[in-house]
Every structure is written in C-alpha cells, then in structure tokens.
Short mmCIF file of N, CA and C in Angstrom, two decimals:
data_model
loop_
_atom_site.label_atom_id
_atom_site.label_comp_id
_atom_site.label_asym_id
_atom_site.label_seq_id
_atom_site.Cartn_x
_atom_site.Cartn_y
_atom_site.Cartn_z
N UNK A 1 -46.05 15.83 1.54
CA UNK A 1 -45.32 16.39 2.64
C UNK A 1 -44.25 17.32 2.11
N UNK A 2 -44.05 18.27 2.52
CA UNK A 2 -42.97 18.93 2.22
C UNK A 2 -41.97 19.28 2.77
N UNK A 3 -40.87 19.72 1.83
CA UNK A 3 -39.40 19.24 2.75
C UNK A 3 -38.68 20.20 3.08
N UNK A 4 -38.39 20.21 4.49
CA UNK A 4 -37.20 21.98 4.79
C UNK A 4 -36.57 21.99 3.77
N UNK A 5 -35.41 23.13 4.00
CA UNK A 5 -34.54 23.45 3.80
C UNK A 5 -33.43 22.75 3.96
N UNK A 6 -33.10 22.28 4.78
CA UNK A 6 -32.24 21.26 5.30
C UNK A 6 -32.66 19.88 4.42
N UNK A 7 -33.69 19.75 4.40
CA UNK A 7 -33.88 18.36 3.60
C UNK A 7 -33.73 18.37 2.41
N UNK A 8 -33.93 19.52 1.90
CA UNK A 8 -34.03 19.63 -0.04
C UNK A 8 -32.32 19.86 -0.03
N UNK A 9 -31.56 20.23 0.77
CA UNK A 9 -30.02 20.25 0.70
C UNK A 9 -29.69 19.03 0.69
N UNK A 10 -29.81 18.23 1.54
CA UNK A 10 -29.22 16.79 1.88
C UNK A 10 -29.52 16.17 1.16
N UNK A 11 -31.08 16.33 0.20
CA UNK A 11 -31.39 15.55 -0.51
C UNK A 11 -30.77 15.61 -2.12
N UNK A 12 -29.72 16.76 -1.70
CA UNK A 12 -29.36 16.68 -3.44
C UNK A 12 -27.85 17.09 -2.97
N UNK A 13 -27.00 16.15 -1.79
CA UNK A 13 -25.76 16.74 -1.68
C UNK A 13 -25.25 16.12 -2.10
N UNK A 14 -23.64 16.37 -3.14
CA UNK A 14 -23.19 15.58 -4.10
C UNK A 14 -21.93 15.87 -3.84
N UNK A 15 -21.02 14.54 -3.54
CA UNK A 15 -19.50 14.94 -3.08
C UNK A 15 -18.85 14.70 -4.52
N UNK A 16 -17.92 15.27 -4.50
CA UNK A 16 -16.90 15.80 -5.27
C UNK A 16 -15.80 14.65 -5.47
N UNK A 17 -16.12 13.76 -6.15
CA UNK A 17 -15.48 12.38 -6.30
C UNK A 17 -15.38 12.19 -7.41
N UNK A 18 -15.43 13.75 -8.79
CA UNK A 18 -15.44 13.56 -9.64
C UNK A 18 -14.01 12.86 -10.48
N UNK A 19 -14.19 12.38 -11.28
CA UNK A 19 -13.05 12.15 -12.37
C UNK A 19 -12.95 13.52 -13.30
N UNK A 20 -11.64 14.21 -13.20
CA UNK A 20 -11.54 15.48 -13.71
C UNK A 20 -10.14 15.39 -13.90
N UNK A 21 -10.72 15.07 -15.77
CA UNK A 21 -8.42 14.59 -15.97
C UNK A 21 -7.90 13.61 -15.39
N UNK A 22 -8.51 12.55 -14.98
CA UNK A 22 -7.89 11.44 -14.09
C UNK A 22 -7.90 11.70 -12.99
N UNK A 23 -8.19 13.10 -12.39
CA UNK A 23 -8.03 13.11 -11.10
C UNK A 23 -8.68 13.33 -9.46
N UNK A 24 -9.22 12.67 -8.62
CA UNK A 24 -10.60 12.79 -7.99
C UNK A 24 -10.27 14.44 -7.28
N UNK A 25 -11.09 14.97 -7.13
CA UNK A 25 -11.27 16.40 -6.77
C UNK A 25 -11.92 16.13 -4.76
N UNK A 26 -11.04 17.18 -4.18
CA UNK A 26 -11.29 16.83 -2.47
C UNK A 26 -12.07 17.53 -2.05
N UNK A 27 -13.16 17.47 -2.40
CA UNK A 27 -14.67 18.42 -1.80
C UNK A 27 -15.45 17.76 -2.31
N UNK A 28 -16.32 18.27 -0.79
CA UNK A 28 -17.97 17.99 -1.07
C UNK A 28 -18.54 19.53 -1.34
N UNK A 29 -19.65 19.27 -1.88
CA UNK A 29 -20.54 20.36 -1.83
C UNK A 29 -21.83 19.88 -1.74
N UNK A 30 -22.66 20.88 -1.27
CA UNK A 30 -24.17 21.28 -1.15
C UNK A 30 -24.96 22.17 -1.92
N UNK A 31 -25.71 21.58 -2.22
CA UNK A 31 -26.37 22.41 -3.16
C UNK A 31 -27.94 22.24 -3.11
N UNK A 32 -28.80 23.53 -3.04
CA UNK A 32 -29.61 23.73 -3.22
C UNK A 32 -30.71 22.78 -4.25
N UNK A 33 -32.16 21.54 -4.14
CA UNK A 33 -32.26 21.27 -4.43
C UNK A 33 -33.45 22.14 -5.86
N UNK A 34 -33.52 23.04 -5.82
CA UNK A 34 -34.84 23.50 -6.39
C UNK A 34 -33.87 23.94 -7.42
N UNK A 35 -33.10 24.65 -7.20
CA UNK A 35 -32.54 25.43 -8.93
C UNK A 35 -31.25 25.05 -8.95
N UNK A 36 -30.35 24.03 -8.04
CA UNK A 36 -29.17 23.03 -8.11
C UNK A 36 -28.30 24.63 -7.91
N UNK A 37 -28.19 25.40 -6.99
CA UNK A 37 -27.30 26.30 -6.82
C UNK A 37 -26.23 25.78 -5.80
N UNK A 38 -25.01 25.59 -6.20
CA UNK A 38 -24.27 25.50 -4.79
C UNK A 38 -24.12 26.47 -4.02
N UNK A 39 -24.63 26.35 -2.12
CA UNK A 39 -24.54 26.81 -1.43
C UNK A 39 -23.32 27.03 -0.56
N UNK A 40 -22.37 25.93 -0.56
CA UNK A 40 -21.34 25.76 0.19
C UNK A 40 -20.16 24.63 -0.60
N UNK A 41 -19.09 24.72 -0.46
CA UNK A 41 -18.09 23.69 -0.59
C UNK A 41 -17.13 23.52 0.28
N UNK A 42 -17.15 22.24 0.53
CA UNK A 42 -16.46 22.14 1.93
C UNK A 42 -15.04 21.21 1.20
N UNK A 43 -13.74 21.63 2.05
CA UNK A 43 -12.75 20.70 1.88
C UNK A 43 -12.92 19.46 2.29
N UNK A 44 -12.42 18.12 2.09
CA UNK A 44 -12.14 17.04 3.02
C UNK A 44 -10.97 16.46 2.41
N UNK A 45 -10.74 15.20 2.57
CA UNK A 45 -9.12 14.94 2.43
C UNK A 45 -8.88 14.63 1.09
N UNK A 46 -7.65 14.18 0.75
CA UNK A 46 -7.15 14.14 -1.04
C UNK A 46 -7.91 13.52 -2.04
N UNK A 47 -8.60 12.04 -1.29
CA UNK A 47 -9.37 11.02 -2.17
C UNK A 47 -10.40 10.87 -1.94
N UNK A 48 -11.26 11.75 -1.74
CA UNK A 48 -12.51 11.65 -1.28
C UNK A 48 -13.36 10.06 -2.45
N UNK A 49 -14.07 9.29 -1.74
CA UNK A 49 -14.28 7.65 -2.49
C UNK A 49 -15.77 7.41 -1.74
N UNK A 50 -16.23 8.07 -0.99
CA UNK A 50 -17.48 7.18 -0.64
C UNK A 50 -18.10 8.67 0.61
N UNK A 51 -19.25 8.29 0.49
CA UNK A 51 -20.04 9.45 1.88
C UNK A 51 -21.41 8.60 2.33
N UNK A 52 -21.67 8.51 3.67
CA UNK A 52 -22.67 8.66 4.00
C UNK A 52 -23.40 9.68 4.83
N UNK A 53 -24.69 9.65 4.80
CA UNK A 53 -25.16 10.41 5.47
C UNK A 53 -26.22 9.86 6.62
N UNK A 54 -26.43 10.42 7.97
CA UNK A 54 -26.59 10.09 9.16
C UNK A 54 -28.13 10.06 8.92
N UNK A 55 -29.27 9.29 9.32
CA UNK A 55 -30.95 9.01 9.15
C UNK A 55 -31.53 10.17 9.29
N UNK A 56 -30.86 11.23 10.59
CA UNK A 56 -31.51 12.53 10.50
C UNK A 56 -30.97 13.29 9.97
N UNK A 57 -30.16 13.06 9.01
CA UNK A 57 -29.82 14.87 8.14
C UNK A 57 -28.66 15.35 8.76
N UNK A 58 -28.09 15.02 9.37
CA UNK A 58 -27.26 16.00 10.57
C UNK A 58 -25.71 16.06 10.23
N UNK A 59 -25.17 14.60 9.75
CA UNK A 59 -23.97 14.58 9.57
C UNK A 59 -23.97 13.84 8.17
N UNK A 60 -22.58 14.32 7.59
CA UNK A 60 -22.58 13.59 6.06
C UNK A 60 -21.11 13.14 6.60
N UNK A 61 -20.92 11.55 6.16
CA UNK A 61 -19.27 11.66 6.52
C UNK A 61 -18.79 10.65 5.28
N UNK A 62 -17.84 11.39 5.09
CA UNK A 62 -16.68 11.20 3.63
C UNK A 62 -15.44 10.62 4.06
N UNK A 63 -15.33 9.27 2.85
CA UNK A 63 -14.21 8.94 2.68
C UNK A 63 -13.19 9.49 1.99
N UNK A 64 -11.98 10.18 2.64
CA UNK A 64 -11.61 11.02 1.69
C UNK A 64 -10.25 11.25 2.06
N UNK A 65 -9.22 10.10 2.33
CA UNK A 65 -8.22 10.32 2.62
C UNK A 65 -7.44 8.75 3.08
N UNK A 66 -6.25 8.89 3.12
CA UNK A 66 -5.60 7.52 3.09
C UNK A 66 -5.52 6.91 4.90
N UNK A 67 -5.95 7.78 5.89
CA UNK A 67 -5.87 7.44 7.03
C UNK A 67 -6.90 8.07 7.92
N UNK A 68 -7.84 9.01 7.25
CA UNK A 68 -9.03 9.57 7.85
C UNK A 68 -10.57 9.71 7.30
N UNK A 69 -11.63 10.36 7.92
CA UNK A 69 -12.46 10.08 7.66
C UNK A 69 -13.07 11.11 8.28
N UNK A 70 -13.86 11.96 6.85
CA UNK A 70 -14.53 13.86 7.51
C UNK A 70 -15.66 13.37 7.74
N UNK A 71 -16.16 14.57 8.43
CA UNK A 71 -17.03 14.34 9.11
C UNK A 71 -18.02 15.99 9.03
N UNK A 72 -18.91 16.15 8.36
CA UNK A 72 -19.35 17.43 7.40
C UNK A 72 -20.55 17.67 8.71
N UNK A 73 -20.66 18.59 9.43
CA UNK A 73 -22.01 18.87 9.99
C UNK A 73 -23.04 19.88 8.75
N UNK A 74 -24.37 19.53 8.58
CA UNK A 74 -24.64 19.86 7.91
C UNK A 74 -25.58 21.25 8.57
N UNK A 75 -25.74 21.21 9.70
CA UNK A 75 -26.10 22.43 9.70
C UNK A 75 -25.44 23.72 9.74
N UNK A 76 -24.12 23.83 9.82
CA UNK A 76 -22.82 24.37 9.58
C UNK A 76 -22.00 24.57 8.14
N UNK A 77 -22.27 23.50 8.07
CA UNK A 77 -21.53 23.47 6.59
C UNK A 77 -20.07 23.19 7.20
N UNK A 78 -19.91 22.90 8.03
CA UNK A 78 -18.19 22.82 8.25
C UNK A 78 -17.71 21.05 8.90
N UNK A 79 -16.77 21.31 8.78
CA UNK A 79 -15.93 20.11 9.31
C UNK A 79 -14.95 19.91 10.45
N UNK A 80 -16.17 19.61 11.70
CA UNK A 80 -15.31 20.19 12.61
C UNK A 80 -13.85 19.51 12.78
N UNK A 81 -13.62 18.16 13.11
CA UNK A 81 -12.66 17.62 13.01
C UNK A 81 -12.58 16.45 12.45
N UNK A 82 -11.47 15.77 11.19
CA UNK A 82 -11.41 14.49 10.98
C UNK A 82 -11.16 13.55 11.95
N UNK A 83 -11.73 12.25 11.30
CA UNK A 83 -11.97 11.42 12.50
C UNK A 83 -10.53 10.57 12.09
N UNK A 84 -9.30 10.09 12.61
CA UNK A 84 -7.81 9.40 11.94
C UNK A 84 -7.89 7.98 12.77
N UNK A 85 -7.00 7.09 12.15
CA UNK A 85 -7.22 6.23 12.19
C UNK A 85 -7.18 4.76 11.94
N UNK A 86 -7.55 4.99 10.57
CA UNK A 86 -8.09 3.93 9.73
C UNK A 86 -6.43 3.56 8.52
N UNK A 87 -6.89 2.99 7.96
CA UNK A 87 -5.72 2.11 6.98
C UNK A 87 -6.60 1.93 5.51
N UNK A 88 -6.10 3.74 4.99
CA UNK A 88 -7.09 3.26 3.48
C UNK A 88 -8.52 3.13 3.72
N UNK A 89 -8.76 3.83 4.32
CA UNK A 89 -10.65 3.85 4.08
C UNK A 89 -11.16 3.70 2.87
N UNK A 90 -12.07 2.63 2.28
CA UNK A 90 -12.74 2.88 0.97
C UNK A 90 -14.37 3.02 0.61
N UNK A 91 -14.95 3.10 1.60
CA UNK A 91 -16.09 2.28 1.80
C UNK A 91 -16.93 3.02 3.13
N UNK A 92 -18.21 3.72 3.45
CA UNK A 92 -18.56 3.63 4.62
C UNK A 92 -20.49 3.07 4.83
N UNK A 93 -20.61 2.62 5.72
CA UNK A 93 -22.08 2.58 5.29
C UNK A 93 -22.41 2.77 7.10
N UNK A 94 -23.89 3.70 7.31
CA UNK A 94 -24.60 4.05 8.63
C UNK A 94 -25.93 3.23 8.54
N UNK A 95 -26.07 2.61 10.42
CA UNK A 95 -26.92 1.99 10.57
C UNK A 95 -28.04 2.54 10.13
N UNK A 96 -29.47 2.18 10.04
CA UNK A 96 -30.43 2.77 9.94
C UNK A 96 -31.00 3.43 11.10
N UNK A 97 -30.79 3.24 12.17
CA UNK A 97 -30.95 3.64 13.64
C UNK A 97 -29.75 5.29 13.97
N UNK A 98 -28.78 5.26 13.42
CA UNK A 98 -28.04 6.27 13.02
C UNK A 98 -26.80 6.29 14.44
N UNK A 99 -26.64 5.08 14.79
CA UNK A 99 -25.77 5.04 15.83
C UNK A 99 -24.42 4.64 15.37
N UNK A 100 -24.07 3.99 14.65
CA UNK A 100 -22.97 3.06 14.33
C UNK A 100 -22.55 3.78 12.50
N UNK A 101 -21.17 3.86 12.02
CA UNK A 101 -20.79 3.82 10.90
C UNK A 101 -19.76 2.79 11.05
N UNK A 102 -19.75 2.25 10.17
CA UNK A 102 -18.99 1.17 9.76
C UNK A 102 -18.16 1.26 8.33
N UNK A 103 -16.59 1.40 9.14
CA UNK A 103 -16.03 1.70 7.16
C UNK A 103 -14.78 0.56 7.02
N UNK A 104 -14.87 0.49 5.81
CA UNK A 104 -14.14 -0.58 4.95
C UNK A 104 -12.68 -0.08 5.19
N UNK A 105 -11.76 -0.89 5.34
CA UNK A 105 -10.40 -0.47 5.11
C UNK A 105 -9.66 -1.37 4.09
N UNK A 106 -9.31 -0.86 3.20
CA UNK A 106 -8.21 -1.87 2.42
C UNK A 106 -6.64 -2.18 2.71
N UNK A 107 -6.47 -1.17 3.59
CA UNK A 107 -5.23 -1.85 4.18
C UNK A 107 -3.95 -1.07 3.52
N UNK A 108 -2.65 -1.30 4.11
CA UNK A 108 -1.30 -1.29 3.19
C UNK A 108 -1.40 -1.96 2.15
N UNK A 109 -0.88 -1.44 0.85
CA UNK A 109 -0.51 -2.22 0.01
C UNK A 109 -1.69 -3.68 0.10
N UNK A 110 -3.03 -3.14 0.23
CA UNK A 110 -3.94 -4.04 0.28
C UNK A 110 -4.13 -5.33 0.97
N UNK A 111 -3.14 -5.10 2.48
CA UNK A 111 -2.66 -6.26 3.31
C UNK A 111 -3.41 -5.55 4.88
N UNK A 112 -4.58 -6.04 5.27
CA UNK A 112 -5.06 -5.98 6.52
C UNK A 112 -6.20 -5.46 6.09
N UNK A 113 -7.19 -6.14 5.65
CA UNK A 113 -8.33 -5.83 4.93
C UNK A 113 -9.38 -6.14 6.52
N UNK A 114 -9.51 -4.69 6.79
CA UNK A 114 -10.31 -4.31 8.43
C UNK A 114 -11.57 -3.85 7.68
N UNK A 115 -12.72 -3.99 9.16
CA UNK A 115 -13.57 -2.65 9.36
C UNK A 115 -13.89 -2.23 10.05
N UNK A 116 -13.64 -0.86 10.33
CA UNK A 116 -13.98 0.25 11.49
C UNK A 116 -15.20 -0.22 12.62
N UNK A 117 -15.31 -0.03 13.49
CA UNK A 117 -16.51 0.43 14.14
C UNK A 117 -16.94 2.00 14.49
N UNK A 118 -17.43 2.91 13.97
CA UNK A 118 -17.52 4.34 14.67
C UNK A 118 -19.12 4.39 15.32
N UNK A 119 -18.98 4.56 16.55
CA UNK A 119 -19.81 4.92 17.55
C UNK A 119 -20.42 6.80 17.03
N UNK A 120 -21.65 6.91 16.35
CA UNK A 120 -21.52 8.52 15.85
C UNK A 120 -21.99 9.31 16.89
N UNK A 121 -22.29 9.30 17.98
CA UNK A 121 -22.54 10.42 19.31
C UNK A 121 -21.07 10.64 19.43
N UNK A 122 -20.02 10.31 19.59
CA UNK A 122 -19.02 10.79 20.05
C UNK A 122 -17.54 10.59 18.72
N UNK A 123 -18.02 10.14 17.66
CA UNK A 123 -17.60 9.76 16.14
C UNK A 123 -15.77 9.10 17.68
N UNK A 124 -16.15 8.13 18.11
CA UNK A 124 -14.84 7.34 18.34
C UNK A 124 -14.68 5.84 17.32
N UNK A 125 -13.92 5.54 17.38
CA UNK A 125 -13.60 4.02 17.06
C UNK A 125 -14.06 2.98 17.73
N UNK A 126 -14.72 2.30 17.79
CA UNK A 126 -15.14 1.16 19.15
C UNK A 126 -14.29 0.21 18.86
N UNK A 127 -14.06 -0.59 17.63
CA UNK A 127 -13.19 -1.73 17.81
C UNK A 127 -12.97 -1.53 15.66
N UNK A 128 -12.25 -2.16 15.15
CA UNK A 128 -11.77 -2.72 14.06
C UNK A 128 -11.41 -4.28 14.15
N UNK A 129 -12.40 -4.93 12.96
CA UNK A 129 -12.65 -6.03 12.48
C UNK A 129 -11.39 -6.39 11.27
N UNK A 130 -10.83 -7.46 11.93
CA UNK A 130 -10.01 -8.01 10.75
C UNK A 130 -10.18 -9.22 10.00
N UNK A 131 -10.66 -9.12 8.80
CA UNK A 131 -11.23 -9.88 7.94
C UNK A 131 -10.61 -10.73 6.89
N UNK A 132 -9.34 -10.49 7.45
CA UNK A 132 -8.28 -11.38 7.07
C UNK A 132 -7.69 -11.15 5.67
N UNK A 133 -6.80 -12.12 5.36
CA UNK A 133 -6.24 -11.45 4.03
C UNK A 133 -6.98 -12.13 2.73
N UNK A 134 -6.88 -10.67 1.88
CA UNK A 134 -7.65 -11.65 0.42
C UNK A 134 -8.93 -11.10 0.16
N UNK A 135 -9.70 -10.56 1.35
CA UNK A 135 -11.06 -9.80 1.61
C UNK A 135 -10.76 -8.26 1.69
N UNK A 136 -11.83 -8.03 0.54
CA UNK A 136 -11.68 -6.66 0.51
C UNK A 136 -13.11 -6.38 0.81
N UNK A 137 -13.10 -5.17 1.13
CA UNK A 137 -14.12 -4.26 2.11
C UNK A 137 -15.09 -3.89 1.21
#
C-alpha cells in the first residue's frame, strides 16, 4: 500500500526534545520521509517532553510547557491555539478511537499528581483526575 504525503510526513515527525548543551530545544518539526528534508518547524512551548499524534494524521499534540499543551494541525503546519491549564504536563497518550487525550500532570513542586481529560473535537478539558500524592504520571 502506499502512503500520501501526509502519511510519509507524520510518519517520520520528530519533535525537538533534543538535549543540546543540557538544554531541551521548543520545536517540533516535520520532515519529509523519503530524503528526511525538513519541511516545516513549528514553535511550541519552552519544554517540549512528550507528543502524540491523533489515529488519523490530523493533529500532533506536544507537551511543551509548564501549564500548556500545543496542539500542531498537521495539515497546516501551524498551531492554532495552546490548549492551558494543566500543572506541569509530562506525559500525553490518545485513545485509539482518537477521541480522548489524556495527559499526565506532575504537579507543583511535584504535589498534585493529576490527569487531564481532553475531549479532541473541541481540544476542552472534561475533568482532571487526582491521583493523589506520591503518584507520578
């Protein structure tokens, strides 16, 4: 079977979570899977730490900031708006059905160890799970 354009992108998109000097770098990029050209680099927030991507290709969303959470359309290449919120995001993982993201929070000073509910048709919050203290995400 062979794979769009869109798929050979997604299938080789690599966020920018590098260690460079100690220090994580705040972009994702896309890149072309056949000759690894980057096509686009997108900003997202200071600490970018984790990304998933949505069952159909559509959205990539990055952990990448101490109280938010981007949200990359991929047929755009852009970011329309971060989703805020959260307490230390570290962590995100999408249903297989592609309705629900669910992200880890570590909390203040590692005190309120939550996890998100995001509803992705309308990327809201539905509820946050508190998992008490001592549990990390």
């Amino acid at each position: 079977m062979r794979k769009s354009g869109r798929a050979r992108i997604l299938g080789s998109i690599v966020a920018s979570c590098l260690l460079l000097g100690g220090a994580l770098v705040g972009a994702a990029a896309a890149s072309a899977a056949p000759a690894n050209t980057v096509v686009a680099t997108i900003t997202v927030g200071a600490n970018p730490s984790a990304l998933a991507v949505t069952p159909n290709g559509r959205f990539v969303y990055v952990v990448a900031g101490s109280d938010s959470l981007s949200v990359i359309d991929t047929a755009t290449n852009q970011e329309p708006t971060p989703i805020a919120g959260f307490s230390s995001p570290n962590g995100i993982a999408i249903t297989p059905d592609g309705q629900y993201a669910y992200v880890s929070n570590f909390g203040i000073l590692g005190y309120g160890h939550t996890v998100s509910v995001i509803r992705i048709s309308d990327n809201s919050i539905l509820r946050t799970i508190d998992l008490g203290a001592g549990n990390t995400g």
